[in-house]
Coordinates of C-alpha atoms in Angstrom, one line a residue:
M8 CA 32.6 23.6 -9.4
T9 CA 33.3 26.6 -11.2
N10 CA 32.0 28.9 -8.7
I11 CA 34.5 27.2 -6.3
I12 CA 37.3 27.7 -8.6
I13 CA 36.4 31.6 -9.6
A14 CA 36.2 32.2 -5.8
G15 CA 39.4 30.6 -4.6
A16 CA 41.3 32.3 -7.7
V17 CA 39.7 35.7 -7.0
G18 CA 40.3 35.6 -3.3
L19 CA 43.9 34.7 -3.5
I20 CA 44.7 37.4 -6.1
L21 CA 42.8 40.2 -4.3
S22 CA 44.6 39.2 -0.8
M23 CA 48.2 38.6 -2.8
L24 CA 48.1 42.0 -4.2
G25 CA 46.1 43.7 -1.5
T26 CA 48.3 43.0 1.4
P27 CA 51.5 45.1 0.2
L28 CA 48.7 47.8 0.1
A29 CA 47.8 47.3 3.2
I30 CA 51.2 47.0 5.0
R31 CA 52.2 50.3 3.2
L32 CA 48.8 51.8 4.4
F33 CA 49.5 50.7 8.3
S34 CA 52.9 51.2 8.8
R35 CA 52.5 55.0 7.5
R36 CA 49.8 55.1 9.9
G37 CA 51.4 53.5 12.6
Y38 CA 49.2 50.6 13.4
G39 CA 52.0 48.2 14.6
Q40 CA 51.6 45.2 16.8
E41 CA 52.3 45.6 20.5
I42 CA 53.7 42.8 22.1
R43 CA 53.2 40.8 25.8
E44 CA 55.7 42.2 27.9
E45 CA 56.6 38.4 29.0
L46 CA 57.4 37.2 25.4
A47 CA 59.2 40.6 24.9
A48 CA 61.3 39.8 27.7
S49 CA 62.2 36.1 27.0
S50 CA 62.7 36.0 23.5
S51 CA 64.7 38.6 21.1
G52 CA 62.8 37.4 18.1
H53 CA 59.5 38.8 19.5
Q54 CA 61.2 42.3 20.7
G55 CA 61.7 42.4 16.7
K56 CA 58.6 41.8 16.0
R57 CA 56.9 44.9 17.6
G58 CA 55.7 47.6 15.4
T59 CA 54.8 45.0 12.6
P60 CA 51.7 46.4 11.1
T61 CA 48.8 44.2 12.2
M62 CA 44.9 44.2 11.2
G63 CA 46.2 42.3 8.5
G64 CA 42.8 40.5 8.5
T65 CA 40.7 43.2 7.5
V66 CA 42.6 42.1 3.5
I67 CA 41.1 38.4 4.5
V68 CA 38.0 39.5 5.0
L69 CA 37.4 42.1 2.3
A70 CA 39.3 39.6 -0.2
A71 CA 36.7 36.7 0.8
L72 CA 33.7 39.0 0.3
F73 CA 34.6 40.0 -3.1
A74 CA 35.8 36.6 -4.0
Y75 CA 32.2 35.7 -3.1
G76 CA 30.5 38.1 -5.0
A77 CA 32.7 38.0 -7.8
S78 CA 31.9 34.0 -8.2
H79 CA 28.3 34.6 -8.2
L80 CA 28.5 37.7 -10.7
A81 CA 30.6 35.5 -13.1
R82 CA 27.6 32.7 -13.5
F83 CA 24.9 35.5 -12.8
E84 CA 23.6 33.3 -9.7
P85 CA 22.1 35.3 -6.8
P86 CA 24.1 34.7 -3.5
T87 CA 22.2 31.8 -0.8
V88 CA 20.9 32.6 2.4
S89 CA 23.3 29.9 4.0
G90 CA 26.3 31.7 2.3
M91 CA 25.4 35.3 3.4
L92 CA 24.6 34.0 7.3
V93 CA 28.5 32.5 7.2
L94 CA 30.0 35.7 5.8
F95 CA 28.0 38.0 8.3
L96 CA 29.3 36.3 11.1
M97 CA 32.9 36.5 9.6
T98 CA 32.6 39.7 8.8
G99 CA 30.6 40.6 12.3
L100 CA 33.5 38.8 14.5
G101 CA 36.0 40.7 12.0
A102 CA 34.6 44.0 13.0
V103 CA 34.8 43.3 16.8
G104 CA 38.3 41.8 16.4
F105 CA 39.0 45.2 14.4
L106 CA 38.2 47.1 17.4
D107 CA 40.3 45.2 20.0
D108 CA 43.3 45.9 17.4
F109 CA 42.6 49.3 17.1
I110 CA 42.2 50.2 21.0
K111 CA 45.4 48.1 21.2
I112 CA 47.3 50.3 18.9
Y113 CA 45.5 53.6 20.2
K114 CA 46.8 52.7 23.6
Q115 CA 49.7 51.3 23.0
R116 CA 49.2 48.1 24.6
S117 CA 48.8 44.6 24.2
L118 CA 45.3 44.5 25.4
G119 CA 42.6 46.0 23.4
L120 CA 39.1 45.8 24.3
R121 CA 38.2 44.4 28.1
S122 CA 37.2 40.7 28.1
G123 CA 33.7 41.2 29.0
A124 CA 33.3 43.9 25.9
K125 CA 34.9 41.5 23.8
A126 CA 32.7 38.9 24.6
L127 CA 29.6 41.1 24.4
G128 CA 30.6 41.6 21.1
Q129 CA 31.2 38.2 20.1
L130 CA 27.3 36.9 21.9
V131 CA 25.6 40.0 19.9
V132 CA 26.9 38.8 16.3
G133 CA 26.3 35.4 17.6
A134 CA 22.8 35.6 18.8
V135 CA 21.9 37.2 15.3
F136 CA 23.5 34.5 13.5
A137 CA 21.4 31.9 15.5
F138 CA 18.3 33.7 15.4
L139 CA 18.5 33.7 11.7
V140 CA 20.0 30.4 11.0
V141 CA 17.2 28.3 12.0
R142 CA 14.6 30.3 10.1
Q143 CA 14.3 31.5 6.2
P144 CA 13.1 28.5 4.6
N145 CA 13.8 27.3 1.2
V146 CA 11.3 26.1 -1.4
Y147 CA 11.5 22.6 -0.1
G148 CA 11.2 23.9 3.5
I149 CA 14.7 23.5 4.6
T150 CA 16.3 26.1 6.7
P151 CA 20.3 26.8 6.7
A152 CA 20.5 24.7 10.0
E153 CA 18.2 22.8 12.3
P154 CA 17.6 22.9 16.3
R155 CA 19.5 19.9 16.7
V156 CA 23.2 18.7 17.5
S157 CA 25.7 17.4 14.8
F158 CA 28.7 15.4 14.2
L159 CA 28.9 14.0 10.3
R160 CA 25.0 15.1 10.0
D161 CA 22.4 16.3 12.5
I162 CA 21.8 13.5 15.5
G163 CA 19.5 13.3 18.3
P164 CA 16.3 15.3 18.7
S165 CA 16.0 18.5 18.7
I166 CA 17.1 20.7 21.6
G167 CA 14.8 23.6 21.0
I168 CA 15.4 27.4 20.2
V169 CA 16.7 28.3 23.4
G170 CA 19.1 25.1 23.8
F171 CA 20.4 25.3 20.1
T172 CA 20.9 29.2 20.4
I173 CA 23.0 28.6 23.7
W174 CA 24.8 25.8 21.4
V175 CA 25.4 28.2 18.6
L176 CA 26.9 30.8 20.8
I177 CA 29.4 28.1 22.6
M178 CA 30.8 27.3 19.3
I179 CA 30.7 30.9 17.9
V180 CA 32.5 32.3 21.3
G181 CA 34.9 29.2 21.7
F182 CA 36.3 28.5 18.1
S183 CA 36.6 32.5 17.5
N184 CA 38.7 32.5 21.0
A185 CA 40.5 29.3 19.9
V186 CA 41.8 30.8 16.5
N187 CA 42.8 33.8 18.0
L188 CA 44.7 32.1 21.0
T189 CA 46.5 30.1 18.0
D190 CA 47.6 33.4 16.8
G191 CA 51.0 34.7 18.0
L192 CA 53.8 32.9 15.7
D193 CA 53.9 34.0 12.2
G194 CA 51.6 32.2 9.7
L195 CA 50.5 29.7 12.7
A196 CA 46.8 30.7 12.7
S197 CA 46.7 31.2 8.7
G198 CA 48.4 27.7 7.9
A199 CA 45.9 25.9 10.5
T200 CA 42.6 27.3 9.9
G201 CA 43.5 26.8 6.2
A202 CA 44.0 23.1 6.3
V203 CA 40.1 23.3 8.0
L204 CA 39.0 25.6 5.1
A205 CA 40.0 23.1 2.2
A206 CA 38.0 20.5 4.3
Y207 CA 35.2 22.3 4.0
V208 CA 35.4 22.7 0.2
L209 CA 35.4 19.1 -0.1
I210 CA 33.2 18.5 2.6
G211 CA 30.5 20.9 0.7
N212 CA 31.3 19.5 -2.6
W213 CA 30.7 16.0 -1.0
Q214 CA 27.2 17.4 -0.1
L215 CA 26.3 18.5 -3.2
R216 CA 26.6 15.3 -5.0
N217 CA 25.0 13.1 -2.3
N218 CA 22.3 15.8 -1.6
C219 CA 18.9 14.3 -0.8
I220 CA 16.8 17.1 -2.8
D221 CA 18.3 15.7 -6.1
Q222 CA 19.0 12.3 -5.2
L223 CA 17.1 10.5 -2.0
G224 CA 19.1 7.5 -1.1
P225 CA 21.1 5.9 1.6
N226 CA 23.2 8.9 4.0
C227 CA 22.5 11.3 1.6
Y228 CA 22.7 14.9 3.2
W229 CA 20.0 17.4 4.3
V230 CA 22.1 20.3 3.9
R231 CA 20.9 23.7 2.4
D232 CA 23.2 25.1 -0.1
P233 CA 26.3 23.1 0.0
L234 CA 27.6 24.3 -3.3
D235 CA 27.3 27.7 -1.7
L236 CA 28.9 26.8 1.9
A237 CA 32.0 25.0 -0.5
V238 CA 32.2 28.2 -2.2
V239 CA 32.7 30.6 0.8
A240 CA 35.2 28.4 2.2
A241 CA 37.0 28.3 -1.1
A242 CA 36.7 32.3 -1.1
V243 CA 37.8 32.6 2.7
L244 CA 40.9 29.8 2.0
G245 CA 42.2 32.0 -1.5
A246 CA 42.1 35.1 0.8
L247 CA 44.1 33.4 3.5
I248 CA 46.6 31.9 1.4
G249 CA 47.3 35.3 -0.6
F250 CA 47.6 36.6 3.0
L251 CA 49.5 33.7 4.2
W252 CA 52.3 34.8 1.2
W253 CA 53.2 37.8 3.4
N254 CA 52.3 36.4 6.9
A255 CA 54.8 33.7 6.7
P256 CA 58.2 33.9 8.7
P257 CA 59.5 36.3 8.9
A258 CA 56.1 38.1 9.0
K259 CA 55.6 41.7 7.2
I260 CA 52.3 41.8 8.6
F261 CA 49.9 40.2 11.3
M262 CA 46.3 39.3 11.1
G263 CA 45.5 40.4 14.6
D264 CA 42.1 39.8 16.2
T265 CA 40.6 41.0 13.1
G266 CA 41.5 38.0 11.5
S267 CA 41.5 35.4 13.9
L268 CA 37.9 36.3 15.2
A269 CA 36.7 36.5 11.7
L270 CA 38.5 33.4 10.7
G271 CA 37.0 31.2 13.8
G272 CA 33.8 32.8 12.9
V273 CA 33.2 31.2 9.7
L274 CA 34.9 27.9 10.6
A275 CA 32.0 27.7 13.6
G276 CA 29.1 29.0 10.8
L277 CA 30.2 26.7 7.8
A278 CA 30.2 23.6 10.9
I279 CA 26.9 24.5 11.2
A280 CA 25.2 25.3 8.1
T281 CA 27.0 21.7 6.7
R282 CA 25.6 19.9 9.8
T283 CA 29.2 18.9 11.2
Q284 CA 29.1 21.0 14.2
L285 CA 31.1 18.4 16.8
L286 CA 33.2 17.1 13.6
L287 CA 34.9 20.4 13.6
I288 CA 36.5 19.8 17.2
I289 CA 38.5 17.2 15.1
L290 CA 39.1 19.0 12.1
A291 CA 40.1 22.2 14.1
G292 CA 42.3 19.6 16.4
L293 CA 45.1 21.8 16.8
C294 CA 43.3 24.9 17.6
V295 CA 41.4 22.8 20.1
I296 CA 44.5 21.4 21.6
I297 CA 46.0 24.7 21.9
T298 CA 42.9 26.3 24.2
L299 CA 43.3 23.2 26.2
S300 CA 46.6 24.3 27.0
V301 CA 45.4 27.6 28.3
I302 CA 42.4 26.0 30.1
I303 CA 45.1 23.5 31.8
Q304 CA 47.5 26.2 32.6
V305 CA 45.1 28.3 33.9
G306 CA 43.2 25.7 35.9
F307 CA 46.2 24.0 37.6
F308 CA 47.9 27.4 38.5
K309 CA 44.5 28.5 40.7
M310 CA 44.7 25.5 42.2
T311 CA 48.5 24.5 43.1
G312 CA 49.7 28.0 42.2
K313 CA 52.2 26.1 40.0
R314 CA 52.4 25.8 36.1
V315 CA 52.2 22.9 34.0
F316 CA 54.0 24.7 30.7
R317 CA 56.4 27.1 30.9
M318 CA 54.0 29.5 29.1
A319 CA 50.5 29.1 27.4
P320 CA 49.4 28.9 24.8
L321 CA 51.3 25.9 23.8
Q322 CA 53.1 27.4 21.2
H323 CA 54.7 29.7 23.2
H324 CA 56.0 26.8 25.9
F325 CA 57.9 25.2 23.0
E326 CA 59.3 28.4 22.4
L327 CA 60.8 29.1 25.8
K328 CA 62.0 25.5 25.2
G329 CA 64.2 26.5 22.9
W330 CA 62.6 25.7 19.6
A331 CA 63.1 27.9 16.3
E332 CA 60.0 29.5 15.4
T333 CA 60.1 28.1 12.1
T334 CA 60.0 24.7 13.5
I335 CA 57.2 25.3 15.8
V336 CA 54.9 26.5 13.1
V337 CA 55.9 23.8 10.5
R338 CA 55.4 21.1 13.2
F339 CA 51.6 22.6 14.3
W340 CA 50.9 22.8 10.5
L341 CA 51.8 19.0 10.4
I342 CA 49.2 18.3 13.4
A343 CA 46.5 20.8 11.7
M344 CA 46.5 18.8 8.6
L345 CA 46.6 15.6 10.1
C346 CA 43.6 16.6 12.2
A347 CA 41.8 17.8 9.1
A348 CA 42.8 14.5 7.2
L349 CA 41.3 12.1 10.0
G350 CA 38.1 14.5 10.1
L351 CA 37.5 13.9 6.3
G352 CA 38.2 10.2 6.7
L353 CA 35.8 9.9 9.4
F354 CA 33.2 12.2 7.2
Y355 CA 33.8 9.9 4.0
V356 CA 33.5 6.6 6.1
E357 CA 30.4 7.4 7.7
W358 CA 28.7 8.2 4.2
M359 CA 29.6 5.0 2.5
P360 CA 26.9 2.2 2.7
G361 CA 26.8 -0.6 4.6
P362 CA 26.9 -4.3 3.2
S363 CA 23.2 -4.9 1.9

């Protein structure tokens, strides 16, 4: 439990103090955000955001990495394979996002990497993660993940290495893009992903207390390194809260694709390593809903030539309906917290032993 507190506190402090430095550095170098033309034309609020420093996700990633390392140095404990793999996934996807953000700034446009190049970067990082996560067994023969689909724990038969790799890539690309789509209003993605990370701190701690390695019993969890996965979640959560202090409306810095892709990656990595892959759909329900709004909008427009929403993703639909940005952000935060609470409730109820 001490590791979790140290990781969260160090991540918070580093991000809180480091973000103003990043704001000054990026402002001097002209690393400002470009705005989608249709948004800039329809909203004076978005016109005022042009030029706001972006790539703030670098602060989140670096603060989380240092916080994780500090939590282990403080207790003279080595890092675990599970924790390092999730952090690798976060950092690798963050690097893809950083390249995307840098191209936007260099080209002075709202689009960075071509969609194919961006997807290729996500797939390469995801493939390395998928290859390693089912290997590296510990002394008990338990690997960070099994080639099986999971909900509240592993379910069903093995789907094989190839099938599992494809499934992992779908999760990684899907959730990194889902968080990316959720970004766009000040503080929205930070608050939404923060609720999910808080849930994973509790899930990892609960799995530790009911781990089959320590106490074999009904409904115990065959999860490797649950405590360290909670430490990873706490480190990223602390860094995210520190960043949100400066990212809250009106934002003084944006996380950019650097942050959104990294955060989506860490959520997918935690879900895979804690054996709660399908549960993430509920925990991150807001991101899923926003992603579905884009799929519905594009699909319906291609079939009929008409739009379901005034603009997708969903948050911009409500903007064009006249909702204030802070109203949308706070209400969407509430939805995100309700989704995380529902997921935690399902996780706890499933664990409760049935009547004897």
